[in-house]
Coordinates of N, CA and C in Angstrom, one line a residue:
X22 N 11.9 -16.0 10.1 CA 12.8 -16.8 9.3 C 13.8 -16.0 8.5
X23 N 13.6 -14.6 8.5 CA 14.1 -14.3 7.2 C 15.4 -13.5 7.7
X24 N 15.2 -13.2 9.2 CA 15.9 -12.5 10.2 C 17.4 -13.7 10.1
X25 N 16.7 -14.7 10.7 CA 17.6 -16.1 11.2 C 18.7 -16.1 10.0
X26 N 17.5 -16.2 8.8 CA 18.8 -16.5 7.6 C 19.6 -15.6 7.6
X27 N 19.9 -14.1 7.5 CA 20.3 -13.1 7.8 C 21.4 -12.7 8.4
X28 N 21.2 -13.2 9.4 CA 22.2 -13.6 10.6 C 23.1 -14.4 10.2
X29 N 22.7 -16.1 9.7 CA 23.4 -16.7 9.6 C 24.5 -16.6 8.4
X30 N 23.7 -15.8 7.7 CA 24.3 -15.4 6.5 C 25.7 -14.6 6.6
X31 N 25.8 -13.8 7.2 CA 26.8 -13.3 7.6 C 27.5 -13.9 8.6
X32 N 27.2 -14.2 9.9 CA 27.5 -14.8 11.3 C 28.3 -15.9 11.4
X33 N 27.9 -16.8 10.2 CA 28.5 -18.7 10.1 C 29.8 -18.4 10.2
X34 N 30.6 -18.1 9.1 CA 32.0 -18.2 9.2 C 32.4 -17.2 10.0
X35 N 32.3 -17.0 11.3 CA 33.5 -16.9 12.3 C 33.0 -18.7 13.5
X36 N 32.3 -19.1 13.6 CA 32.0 -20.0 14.6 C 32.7 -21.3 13.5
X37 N 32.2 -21.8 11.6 CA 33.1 -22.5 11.3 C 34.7 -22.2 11.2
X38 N 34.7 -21.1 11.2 CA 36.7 -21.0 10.8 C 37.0 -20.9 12.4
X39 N 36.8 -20.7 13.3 CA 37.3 -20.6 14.9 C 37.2 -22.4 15.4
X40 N 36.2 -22.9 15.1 CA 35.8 -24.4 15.2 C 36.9 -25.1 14.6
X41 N 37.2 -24.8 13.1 CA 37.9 -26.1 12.2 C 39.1 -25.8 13.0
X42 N 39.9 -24.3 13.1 CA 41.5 -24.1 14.1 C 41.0 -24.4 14.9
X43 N 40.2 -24.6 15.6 CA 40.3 -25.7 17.4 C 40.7 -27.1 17.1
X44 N 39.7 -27.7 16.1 CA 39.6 -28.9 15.6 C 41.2 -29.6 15.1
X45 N 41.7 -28.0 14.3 CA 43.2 -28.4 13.8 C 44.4 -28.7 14.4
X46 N 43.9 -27.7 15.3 CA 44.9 -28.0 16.7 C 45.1 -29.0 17.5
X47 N 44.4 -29.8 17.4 CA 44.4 -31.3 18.6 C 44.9 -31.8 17.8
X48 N 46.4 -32.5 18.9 CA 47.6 -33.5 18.0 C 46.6 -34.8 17.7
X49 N 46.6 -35.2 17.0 CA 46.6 -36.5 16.1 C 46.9 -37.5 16.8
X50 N 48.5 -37.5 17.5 CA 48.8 -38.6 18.2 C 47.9 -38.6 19.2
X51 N 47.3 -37.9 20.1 CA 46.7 -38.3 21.1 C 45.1 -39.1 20.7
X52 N 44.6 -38.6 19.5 CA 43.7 -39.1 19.1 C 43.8 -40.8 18.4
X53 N 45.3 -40.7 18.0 CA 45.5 -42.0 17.0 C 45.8 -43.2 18.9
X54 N 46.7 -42.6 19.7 CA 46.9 -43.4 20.7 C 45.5 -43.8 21.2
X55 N 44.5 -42.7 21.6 CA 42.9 -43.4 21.9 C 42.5 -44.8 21.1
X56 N 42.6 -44.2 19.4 CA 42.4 -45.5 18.8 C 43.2 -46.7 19.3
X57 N 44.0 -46.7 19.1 CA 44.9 -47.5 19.5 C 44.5 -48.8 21.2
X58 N 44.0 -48.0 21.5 CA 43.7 -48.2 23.1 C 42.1 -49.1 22.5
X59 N 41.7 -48.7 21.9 CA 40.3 -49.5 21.6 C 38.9 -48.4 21.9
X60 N 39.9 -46.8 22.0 CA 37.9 -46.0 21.7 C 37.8 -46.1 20.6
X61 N 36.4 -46.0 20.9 CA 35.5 -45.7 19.3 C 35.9 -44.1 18.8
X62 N 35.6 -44.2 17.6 CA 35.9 -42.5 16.9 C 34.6 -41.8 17.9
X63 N 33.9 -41.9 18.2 CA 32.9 -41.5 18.8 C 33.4 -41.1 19.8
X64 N 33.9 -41.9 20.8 CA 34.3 -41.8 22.0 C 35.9 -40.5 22.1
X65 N 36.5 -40.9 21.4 CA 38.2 -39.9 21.0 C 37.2 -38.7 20.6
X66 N 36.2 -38.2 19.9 CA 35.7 -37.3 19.8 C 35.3 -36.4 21.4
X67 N 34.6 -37.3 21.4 CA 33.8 -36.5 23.2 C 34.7 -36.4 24.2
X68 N 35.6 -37.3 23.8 CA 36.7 -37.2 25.7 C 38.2 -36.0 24.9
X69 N 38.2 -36.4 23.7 CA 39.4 -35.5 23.2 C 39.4 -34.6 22.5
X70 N 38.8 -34.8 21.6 CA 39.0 -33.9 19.9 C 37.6 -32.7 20.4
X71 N 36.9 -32.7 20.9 CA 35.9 -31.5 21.2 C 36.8 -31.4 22.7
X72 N 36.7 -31.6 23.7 CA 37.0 -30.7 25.1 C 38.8 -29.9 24.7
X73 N 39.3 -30.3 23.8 CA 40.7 -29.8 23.1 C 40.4 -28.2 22.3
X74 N 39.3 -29.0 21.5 CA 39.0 -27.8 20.6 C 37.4 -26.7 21.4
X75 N 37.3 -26.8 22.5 CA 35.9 -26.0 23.3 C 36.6 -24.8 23.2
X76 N 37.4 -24.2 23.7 CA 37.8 -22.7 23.4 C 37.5 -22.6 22.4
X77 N 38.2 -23.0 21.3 CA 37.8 -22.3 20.2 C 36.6 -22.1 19.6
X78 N 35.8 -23.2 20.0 CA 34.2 -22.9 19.7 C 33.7 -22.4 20.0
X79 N 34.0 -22.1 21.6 CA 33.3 -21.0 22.5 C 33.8 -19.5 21.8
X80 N 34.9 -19.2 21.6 CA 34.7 -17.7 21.5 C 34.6 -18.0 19.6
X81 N 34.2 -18.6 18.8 CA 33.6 -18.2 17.2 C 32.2 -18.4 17.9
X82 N 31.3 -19.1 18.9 CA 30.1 -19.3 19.1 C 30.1 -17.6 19.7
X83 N 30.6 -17.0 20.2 CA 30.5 -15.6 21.0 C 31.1 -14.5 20.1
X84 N 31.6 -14.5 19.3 CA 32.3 -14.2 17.9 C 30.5 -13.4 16.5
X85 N 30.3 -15.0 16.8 CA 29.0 -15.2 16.2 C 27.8 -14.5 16.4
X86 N 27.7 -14.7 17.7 CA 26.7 -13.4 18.4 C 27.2 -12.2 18.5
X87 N 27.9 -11.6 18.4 CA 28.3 -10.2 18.2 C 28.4 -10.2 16.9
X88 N 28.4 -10.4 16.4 CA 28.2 -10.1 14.7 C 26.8 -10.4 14.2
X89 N 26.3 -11.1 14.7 CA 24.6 -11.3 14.5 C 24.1 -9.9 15.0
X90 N 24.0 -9.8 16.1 CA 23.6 -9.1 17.2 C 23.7 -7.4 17.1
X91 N 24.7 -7.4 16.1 CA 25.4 -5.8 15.4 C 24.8 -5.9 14.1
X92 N 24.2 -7.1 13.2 CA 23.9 -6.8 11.9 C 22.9 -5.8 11.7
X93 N 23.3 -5.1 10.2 CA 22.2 -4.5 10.1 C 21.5 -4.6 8.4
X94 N 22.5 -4.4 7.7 CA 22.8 -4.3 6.1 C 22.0 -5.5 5.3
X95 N 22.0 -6.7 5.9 CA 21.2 -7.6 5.7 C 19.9 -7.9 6.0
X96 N 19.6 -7.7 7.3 CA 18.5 -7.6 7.5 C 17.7 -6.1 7.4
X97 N 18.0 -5.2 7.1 CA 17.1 -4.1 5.9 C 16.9 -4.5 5.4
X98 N 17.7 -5.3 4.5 CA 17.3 -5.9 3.3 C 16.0 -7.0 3.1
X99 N 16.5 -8.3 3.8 CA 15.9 -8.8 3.7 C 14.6 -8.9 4.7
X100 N 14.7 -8.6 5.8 CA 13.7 -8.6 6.9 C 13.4 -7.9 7.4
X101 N 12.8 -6.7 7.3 CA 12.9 -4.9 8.0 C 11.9 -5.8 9.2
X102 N 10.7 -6.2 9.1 CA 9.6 -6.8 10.3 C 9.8 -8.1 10.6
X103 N 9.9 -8.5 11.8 CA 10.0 -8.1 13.4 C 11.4 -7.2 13.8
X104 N 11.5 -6.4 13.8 CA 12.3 -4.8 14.1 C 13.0 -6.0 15.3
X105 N 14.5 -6.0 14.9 CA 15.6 -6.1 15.8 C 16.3 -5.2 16.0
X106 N 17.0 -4.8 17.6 CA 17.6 -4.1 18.1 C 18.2 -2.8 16.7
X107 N 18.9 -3.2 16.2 CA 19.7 -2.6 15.1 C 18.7 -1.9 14.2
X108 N 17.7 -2.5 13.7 CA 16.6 -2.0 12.9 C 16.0 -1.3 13.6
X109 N 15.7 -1.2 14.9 CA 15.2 -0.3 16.0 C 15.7 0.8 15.9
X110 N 16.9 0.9 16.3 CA 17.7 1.8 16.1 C 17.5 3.0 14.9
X111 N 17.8 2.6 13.5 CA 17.8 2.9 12.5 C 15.9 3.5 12.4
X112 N 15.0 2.9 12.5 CA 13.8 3.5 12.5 C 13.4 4.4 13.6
X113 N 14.1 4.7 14.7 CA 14.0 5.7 15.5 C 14.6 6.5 15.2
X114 N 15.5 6.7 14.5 CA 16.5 7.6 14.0 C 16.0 8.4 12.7
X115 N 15.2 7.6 11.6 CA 14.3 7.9 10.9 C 13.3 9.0 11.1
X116 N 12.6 8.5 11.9 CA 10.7 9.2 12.4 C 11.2 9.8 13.1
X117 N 12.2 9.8 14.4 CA 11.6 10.8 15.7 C 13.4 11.7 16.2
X118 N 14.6 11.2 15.5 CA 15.9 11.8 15.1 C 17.0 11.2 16.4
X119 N 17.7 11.9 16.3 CA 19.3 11.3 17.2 C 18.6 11.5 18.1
X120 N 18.1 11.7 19.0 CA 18.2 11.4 20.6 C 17.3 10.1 21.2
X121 N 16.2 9.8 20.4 CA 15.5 8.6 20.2 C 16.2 7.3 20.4
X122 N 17.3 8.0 19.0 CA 18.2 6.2 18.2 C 19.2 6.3 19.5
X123 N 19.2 7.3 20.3 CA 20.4 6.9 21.1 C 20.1 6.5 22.3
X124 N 18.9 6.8 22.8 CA 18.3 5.7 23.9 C 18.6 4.4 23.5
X125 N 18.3 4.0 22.5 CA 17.9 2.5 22.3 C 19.5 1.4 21.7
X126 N 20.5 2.6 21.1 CA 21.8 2.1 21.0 C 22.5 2.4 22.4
X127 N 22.1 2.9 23.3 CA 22.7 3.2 24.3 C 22.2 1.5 25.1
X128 N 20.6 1.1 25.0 CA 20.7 -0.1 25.8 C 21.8 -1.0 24.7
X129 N 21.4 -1.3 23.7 CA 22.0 -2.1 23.2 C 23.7 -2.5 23.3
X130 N 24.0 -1.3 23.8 CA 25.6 -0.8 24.1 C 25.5 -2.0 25.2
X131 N 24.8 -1.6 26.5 CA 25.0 -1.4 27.8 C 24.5 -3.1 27.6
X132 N 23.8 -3.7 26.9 CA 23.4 -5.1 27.2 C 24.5 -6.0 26.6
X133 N 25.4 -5.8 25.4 CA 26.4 -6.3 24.7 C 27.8 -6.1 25.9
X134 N 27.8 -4.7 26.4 CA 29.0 -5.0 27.6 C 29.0 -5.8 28.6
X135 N 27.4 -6.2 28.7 CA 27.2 -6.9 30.4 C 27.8 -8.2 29.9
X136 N 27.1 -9.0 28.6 CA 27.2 -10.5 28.6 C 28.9 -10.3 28.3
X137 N 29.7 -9.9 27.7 CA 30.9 -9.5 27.5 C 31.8 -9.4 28.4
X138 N 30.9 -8.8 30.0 CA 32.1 -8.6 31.5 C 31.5 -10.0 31.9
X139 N 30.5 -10.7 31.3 CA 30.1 -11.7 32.5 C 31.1 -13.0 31.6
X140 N 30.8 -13.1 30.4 CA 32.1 -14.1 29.6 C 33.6 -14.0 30.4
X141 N 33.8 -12.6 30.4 CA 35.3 -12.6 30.7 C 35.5 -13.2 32.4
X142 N 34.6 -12.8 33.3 CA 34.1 -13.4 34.2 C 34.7 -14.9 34.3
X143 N 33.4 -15.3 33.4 CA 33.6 -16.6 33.6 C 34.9 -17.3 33.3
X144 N 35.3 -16.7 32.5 CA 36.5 -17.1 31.7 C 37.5 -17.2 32.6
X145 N 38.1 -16.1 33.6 CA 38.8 -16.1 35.1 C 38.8 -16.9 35.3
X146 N 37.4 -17.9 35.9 CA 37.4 -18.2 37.0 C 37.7 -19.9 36.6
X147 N 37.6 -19.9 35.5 CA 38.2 -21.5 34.6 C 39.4 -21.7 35.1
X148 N 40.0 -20.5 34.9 CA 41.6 -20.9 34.8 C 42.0 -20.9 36.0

C-alpha cells in the first residue's frame, strides 16, 4: 500500500491535468446540441465528451506510468519493502556496485522502450 500511495503521490497530476485539457477541449456546442436533441448528460458524456477527450487521457494515463515506473525518492522513503524495479536498482548498486545496478537498469531500460515502441505502434495504426 505504501508503494501505491507513493506512486500516486507523485504520478496523479499528469493523468488529472492531461484529462481536464482533453475535457476542455470538447466544444460545448456539440455537447449543448446533444442536449438539445434529448441525450441524457450521461449519454453526451459516453458518445462525446470522453471519445473527444481519449487522447488526452491516454497519453496523461501513459505519462503516469512512466513517472510511477521511474519513481524513486518517494518510495525510499516511504516503502523501501517490496523492492521495485528502481529500489532494485539502487540496492544493487549499494551491496554488490555498478555492474549489478546496470544489469537490472538495463532491463528496466529495455522493458520501458518495448511498451513505448508498441504504444507508438498502436498509435500508427489508429490513424
Amino acid at each position: 500500500p505504501g508503494i501505491i500511495i507513493a506512486m500516486l503521490f507523485v504520478s496523479i497530476p499528469f493523468i488529472i491535468n492531461y484529462s481536464r485539457e482533453g475535457f476542455e477541449s470538447v466544444d460545448v456546442r456539440l455537447e449543448n446540441a446533444a442536449r438539445t436533441l434529448g441525450a441524457s448528460p450521461f449519454y453526451v458524456f459516453l458518445k462525446i465528451s470522453f471519445p473527444m477527450a481519449f487522447r488526452n487521457i491516454f497519453v496523461g494515463a501513459v505519462m503516469t506510468w512512466a513517472r510511477a515506473i521511474s519513481e524513486f525518492g518517494a518510495i525510499i522513503i516511504i516503502a523501501y519493502y517490496p523492492m521495485i524495479a528502481t529500489t532494485v536498482i539502487y540496492d544493487k548498486f549499494l551491496t554488490t556496485g555498478l555492474d549489478a545496478s546496470q544489469a537490472v537498469a538495463a532491463i528496466l531500460l529495455l522493458f520501458c522502450l518495448i511498451v513505448f515502441i508498441l504504444l507508438r505502434l498502436l498509435i500508427k495504426k489508429k490513424k
